[in-house]
mmCIF file with all atom_site columns, C-alpha atoms in Angstrom:
data_model
loop_
_atom_site.group_PDB
_atom_site.id
_atom_site.type_symbol
_atom_site.label_atom_id
_atom_site.label_alt_id
_atom_site.label_comp_id
_atom_site.label_asym_id
_atom_site.label_entity_id
_atom_site.label_seq_id
_atom_site.pdbx_PDB_ins_code
_atom_site.Cartn_x
_atom_site.Cartn_y
_atom_site.Cartn_z
_atom_site.occupancy
_atom_site.B_iso_or_equiv
_atom_site.pdbx_formal_charge
_atom_site.auth_seq_id
_atom_site.auth_comp_id
_atom_site.auth_asym_id
_atom_site.auth_atom_id
_atom_site.pdbx_PDB_model_num
ATOM 1  C CA . MET Q 1 1  ? 0.000   0.000  0.000   1.00 85.00 ? 181 MET Q CA 1
ATOM 2  C CA . LEU Q 1 2  ? 2.776   2.452  0.891   1.00 84.00 ? 182 LEU Q CA 1
ATOM 3  C CA . SER Q 1 3  ? 4.674   1.668  -2.310  1.00 87.00 ? 183 SER Q CA 1
ATOM 4  C CA . LYS Q 1 4  ? 1.527   2.343  -4.349  1.00 88.00 ? 184 LYS Q CA 1
ATOM 5  C CA . ILE Q 1 5  ? 1.076   5.747  -2.644  1.00 89.00 ? 185 ILE Q CA 1
ATOM 6  C CA . GLU Q 1 6  ? 4.746   6.541  -3.266  1.00 88.00 ? 186 GLU Q CA 1
ATOM 7  C CA . GLN Q 1 7  ? 4.369   5.699  -6.965  1.00 90.00 ? 187 GLN Q CA 1
ATOM 8  C CA . GLN Q 1 8  ? 1.327   7.942  -7.186  1.00 90.00 ? 188 GLN Q CA 1
ATOM 9  C CA . ARG Q 1 9  ? 3.230   10.804 -5.568  1.00 90.00 ? 189 ARG Q CA 1
ATOM 10 C CA . LEU Q 1 10 ? 6.155   10.361 -7.962  1.00 89.00 ? 190 LEU Q CA 1
ATOM 11 C CA . GLY Q 1 11 ? 3.711   10.320 -10.871 1.00 89.00 ? 191 GLY Q CA 1
ATOM 12 C CA . LEU Q 1 12 ? 2.117   13.551 -9.651  1.00 89.00 ? 192 LEU Q CA 1
ATOM 13 C CA . ILE Q 1 13 ? 5.509   15.223 -9.294  1.00 89.00 ? 193 ILE Q CA 1
ATOM 14 C CA . ASN Q 1 14 ? 6.476   14.159 -12.811 1.00 88.00 ? 194 ASN Q CA 1
ATOM 15 C CA . ASP Q 1 15 ? 3.163   15.359 -14.253 1.00 89.00 ? 195 ASP Q CA 1
ATOM 16 C CA . PHE Q 1 16 ? 3.486   18.689 -12.420 1.00 89.00 ? 196 PHE Q CA 1
ATOM 17 C CA . GLU Q 1 17 ? 6.976   19.260 -13.860 1.00 88.00 ? 197 GLU Q CA 1
ATOM 18 C CA . THR Q 1 18 ? 5.698   18.495 -17.370 1.00 89.00 ? 198 THR Q CA 1
ATOM 19 C CA . TYR Q 1 19 ? 2.725   20.799 -16.862 1.00 88.00 ? 199 TYR Q CA 1
ATOM 20 C CA . SER Q 1 20 ? 4.992   23.573 -15.561 1.00 88.00 ? 200 SER Q CA 1
ATOM 21 C CA . LYS Q 1 21 ? 7.254   23.335 -18.625 1.00 89.00 ? 201 LYS Q CA 1
ATOM 22 C CA . ILE Q 1 22 ? 4.302   23.457 -21.010 1.00 91.00 ? 202 ILE Q CA 1
ATOM 23 C CA . MET Q 1 23 ? 2.508   26.316 -19.253 1.00 90.00 ? 203 MET Q CA 1
ATOM 24 C CA . ALA Q 1 24 ? 5.563   28.525 -18.563 1.00 91.00 ? 204 ALA Q CA 1
ATOM 25 C CA . PRO Q 1 25 ? 5.170   30.726 -21.702 1.00 91.00 ? 205 PRO Q CA 1
ATOM 26 C CA . TYR Q 1 26 ? 1.483   31.281 -20.977 1.00 91.00 ? 206 TYR Q CA 1
ATOM 27 C CA . ASP Q 1 27 ? 2.235   32.154 -17.370 1.00 90.00 ? 207 ASP Q CA 1
ATOM 28 C CA . ARG Q 1 28 ? 4.817   34.733 -18.431 1.00 90.00 ? 208 ARG Q CA 1
ATOM 29 C CA . GLY Q 1 29 ? 2.340   36.254 -20.873 1.00 89.00 ? 209 GLY Q CA 1
ATOM 30 C CA . TRP Q 1 30 ? -0.372  36.449 -18.228 1.00 88.00 ? 210 TRP Q CA 1
ATOM 31 C CA . ILE Q 1 31 ? 2.036   38.133 -15.810 1.00 90.00 ? 211 ILE Q CA 1
ATOM 32 C CA . LYS Q 1 32 ? 2.897   40.731 -18.476 1.00 87.00 ? 212 LYS Q CA 1
ATOM 33 C CA . ILE Q 1 33 ? -0.784  41.421 -19.132 1.00 83.00 ? 213 ILE Q CA 1
ATOM 34 C CA . THR Q 1 34 ? -1.648  41.816 -15.470 1.00 84.00 ? 214 THR Q CA 1
ATOM 35 C CA . SER Q 1 35 ? 1.376   44.008 -14.777 1.00 86.00 ? 215 SER Q CA 1
ATOM 36 C CA . THR Q 1 36 ? 0.413   46.460 -17.545 1.00 84.00 ? 216 THR Q CA 1
ATOM 37 C CA . ASN Q 1 37 ? -3.182  46.727 -16.328 1.00 81.00 ? 217 ASN Q CA 1
ATOM 38 C CA . LYS Q 1 38 ? -2.577  50.072 -14.616 1.00 85.00 ? 218 LYS Q CA 1
ATOM 39 C CA . TYR Q 1 39 ? -1.245  51.543 -17.868 1.00 87.00 ? 219 TYR Q CA 1
ATOM 40 C CA . PHE Q 1 40 ? -4.372  50.431 -19.740 1.00 86.00 ? 220 PHE Q CA 1
ATOM 41 C CA . ILE Q 1 41 ? -6.548  52.080 -17.110 1.00 88.00 ? 221 ILE Q CA 1
ATOM 42 C CA . LEU Q 1 42 ? -4.585  55.322 -17.412 1.00 90.00 ? 222 LEU Q CA 1
ATOM 43 C CA . ALA Q 1 43 ? -4.638  55.213 -21.215 1.00 91.00 ? 223 ALA Q CA 1
ATOM 44 C CA . SER Q 1 44 ? -8.388  54.592 -21.311 1.00 91.00 ? 224 SER Q CA 1
ATOM 45 C CA . GLY Q 1 45 ? -8.988  57.628 -19.103 1.00 92.00 ? 225 GLY Q CA 1
ATOM 46 C CA . VAL Q 1 46 ? -6.838  59.822 -21.335 1.00 93.00 ? 226 VAL Q CA 1
ATOM 47 C CA . LEU Q 1 47 ? -8.570  58.452 -24.433 1.00 91.00 ? 227 LEU Q CA 1
ATOM 48 C CA . ALA Q 1 48 ? -12.014 59.103 -22.942 1.00 93.00 ? 228 ALA Q CA 1
ATOM 49 C CA . PHE Q 1 49 ? -11.030 62.683 -22.131 1.00 92.00 ? 229 PHE Q CA 1
ATOM 50 C CA . TYR Q 1 50 ? -9.723  63.179 -25.693 1.00 91.00 ? 230 TYR Q CA 1
ATOM 51 C CA . VAL Q 1 51 ? -12.936 61.765 -27.197 1.00 91.00 ? 231 VAL Q CA 1
ATOM 52 C CA . ILE Q 1 52 ? -15.022 64.132 -25.099 1.00 94.00 ? 232 ILE Q CA 1
ATOM 53 C CA . ARG Q 1 53 ? -12.903 67.128 -26.099 1.00 94.00 ? 233 ARG Q CA 1
ATOM 54 C CA . HIS Q 1 54 ? -12.530 66.285 -29.832 1.00 92.00 ? 234 HIS Q CA 1
ATOM 55 C CA . PRO Q 1 55 ? -15.381 64.044 -31.049 1.00 92.00 ? 235 PRO Q CA 1
ATOM 56 C CA . VAL Q 1 56 ? -15.108 65.166 -34.695 1.00 93.00 ? 236 VAL Q CA 1
ATOM 57 C CA . ARG Q 1 57 ? -11.417 64.257 -34.877 1.00 91.00 ? 237 ARG Q CA 1
ATOM 58 C CA . VAL Q 1 58 ? -12.110 60.837 -33.426 1.00 90.00 ? 238 VAL Q CA 1
ATOM 59 C CA . PHE Q 1 59 ? -14.974 60.255 -35.864 1.00 92.00 ? 239 PHE Q CA 1
ATOM 60 C CA . MET Q 1 60 ? -12.897 61.340 -38.862 1.00 94.00 ? 240 MET Q CA 1
ATOM 61 C CA . GLY Q 1 61 ? -9.928  59.286 -37.689 1.00 91.00 ? 241 GLY Q CA 1
ATOM 62 C CA . SER Q 1 62 ? -12.064 56.186 -37.314 1.00 92.00 ? 242 SER Q CA 1
ATOM 63 C CA . ARG Q 1 63 ? -13.455 56.736 -40.816 1.00 94.00 ? 243 ARG Q CA 1
ATOM 64 C CA . ARG Q 1 64 ? -9.932  56.969 -42.230 1.00 95.00 ? 244 ARG Q CA 1
ATOM 65 C CA . ILE Q 1 65 ? -8.899  53.798 -40.455 1.00 95.00 ? 245 ILE Q CA 1
ATOM 66 C CA . LEU Q 1 66 ? -11.971 51.998 -41.787 1.00 95.00 ? 246 LEU Q CA 1
ATOM 67 C CA . GLN Q 1 67 ? -11.254 53.254 -45.321 1.00 95.00 ? 247 GLN Q CA 1
ATOM 68 C CA . ALA Q 1 68 ? -7.616  52.105 -45.120 1.00 96.00 ? 248 ALA Q CA 1
ATOM 69 C CA . TRP Q 1 69 ? -8.720  48.684 -43.858 1.00 95.00 ? 249 TRP Q CA 1
ATOM 70 C CA . SER Q 1 70 ? -11.271 48.365 -46.681 1.00 95.00 ? 250 SER Q CA 1
ATOM 71 C CA . PHE Q 1 71 ? -8.630  49.410 -49.217 1.00 95.00 ? 251 PHE Q CA 1
ATOM 72 C CA . MET Q 1 72 ? -6.213  46.788 -47.905 1.00 94.00 ? 252 MET Q CA 1
ATOM 73 C CA . ARG Q 1 73 ? -8.916  44.118 -48.192 1.00 94.00 ? 253 ARG Q CA 1
ATOM 74 C CA . LEU Q 1 74 ? -9.571  45.218 -51.773 1.00 93.00 ? 254 LEU Q CA 1
ATOM 75 C CA . ILE Q 1 75 ? -5.872  45.017 -52.656 1.00 93.00 ? 255 ILE Q CA 1
ATOM 76 C CA . ARG Q 1 76 ? -5.555  41.575 -51.036 1.00 91.00 ? 256 ARG Q CA 1
ATOM 77 C CA . SER Q 1 77 ? -8.533  40.280 -52.999 1.00 90.00 ? 257 SER Q CA 1
ATOM 78 C CA . PHE Q 1 78 ? -6.683  41.038 -56.246 1.00 86.00 ? 258 PHE Q CA 1
ATOM 79 C CA . PHE Q 1 79 ? -3.521  39.179 -55.232 1.00 78.00 ? 259 PHE Q CA 1
#
Protein backbone atom coordinates (compact mmCIF):
# COMPACT_ATOMS: atom_id res chain seq x y z
CA MET A 1 0.00 0.00 0.00
CA LEU A 2 2.78 2.45 0.89
CA SER A 3 4.67 1.67 -2.31
CA LYS A 4 1.53 2.34 -4.35
CA ILE A 5 1.08 5.75 -2.64
CA GLU A 6 4.75 6.54 -3.27
CA GLN A 7 4.37 5.70 -6.97
CA GLN A 8 1.33 7.94 -7.19
CA ARG A 9 3.23 10.80 -5.57
CA LEU A 10 6.16 10.36 -7.96
CA GLY A 11 3.71 10.32 -10.87
CA LEU A 12 2.12 13.55 -9.65
CA ILE A 13 5.51 15.22 -9.29
CA ASN A 14 6.48 14.16 -12.81
CA ASP A 15 3.16 15.36 -14.25
CA PHE A 16 3.49 18.69 -12.42
CA GLU A 17 6.98 19.26 -13.86
CA THR A 18 5.70 18.50 -17.37
CA TYR A 19 2.73 20.80 -16.86
CA SER A 20 4.99 23.57 -15.56
CA LYS A 21 7.25 23.33 -18.62
CA ILE A 22 4.30 23.46 -21.01
CA MET A 23 2.51 26.32 -19.25
CA ALA A 24 5.56 28.53 -18.56
CA PRO A 25 5.17 30.73 -21.70
CA TYR A 26 1.48 31.28 -20.98
CA ASP A 27 2.24 32.15 -17.37
CA ARG A 28 4.82 34.73 -18.43
CA GLY A 29 2.34 36.25 -20.87
CA TRP A 30 -0.37 36.45 -18.23
CA ILE A 31 2.04 38.13 -15.81
CA LYS A 32 2.90 40.73 -18.48
CA ILE A 33 -0.78 41.42 -19.13
CA THR A 34 -1.65 41.82 -15.47
CA SER A 35 1.38 44.01 -14.78
CA THR A 36 0.41 46.46 -17.55
CA ASN A 37 -3.18 46.73 -16.33
CA LYS A 38 -2.58 50.07 -14.62
CA TYR A 39 -1.24 51.54 -17.87
CA PHE A 40 -4.37 50.43 -19.74
CA ILE A 41 -6.55 52.08 -17.11
CA LEU A 42 -4.58 55.32 -17.41
CA ALA A 43 -4.64 55.21 -21.22
CA SER A 44 -8.39 54.59 -21.31
CA GLY A 45 -8.99 57.63 -19.10
CA VAL A 46 -6.84 59.82 -21.33
CA LEU A 47 -8.57 58.45 -24.43
CA ALA A 48 -12.01 59.10 -22.94
CA PHE A 49 -11.03 62.68 -22.13
CA TYR A 50 -9.72 63.18 -25.69
CA VAL A 51 -12.94 61.76 -27.20
CA ILE A 52 -15.02 64.13 -25.10
CA ARG A 53 -12.90 67.13 -26.10
CA HIS A 54 -12.53 66.29 -29.83
CA PRO A 55 -15.38 64.04 -31.05
CA VAL A 56 -15.11 65.17 -34.70
CA ARG A 57 -11.42 64.26 -34.88
CA VAL A 58 -12.11 60.84 -33.43
CA PHE A 59 -14.97 60.25 -35.86
CA MET A 60 -12.90 61.34 -38.86
CA GLY A 61 -9.93 59.29 -37.69
CA SER A 62 -12.06 56.19 -37.31
CA ARG A 63 -13.46 56.74 -40.82
CA ARG A 64 -9.93 56.97 -42.23
CA ILE A 65 -8.90 53.80 -40.46
CA LEU A 66 -11.97 52.00 -41.79
CA GLN A 67 -11.25 53.25 -45.32
CA ALA A 68 -7.62 52.10 -45.12
CA TRP A 69 -8.72 48.68 -43.86
CA SER A 70 -11.27 48.36 -46.68
CA PHE A 71 -8.63 49.41 -49.22
CA MET A 72 -6.21 46.79 -47.91
CA ARG A 73 -8.92 44.12 -48.19
CA LEU A 74 -9.57 45.22 -51.77
CA ILE A 75 -5.87 45.02 -52.66
CA ARG A 76 -5.56 41.57 -51.04
CA SER A 77 -8.53 40.28 -53.00
CA PHE A 78 -6.68 41.04 -56.25
CA PHE A 79 -3.52 39.18 -55.23
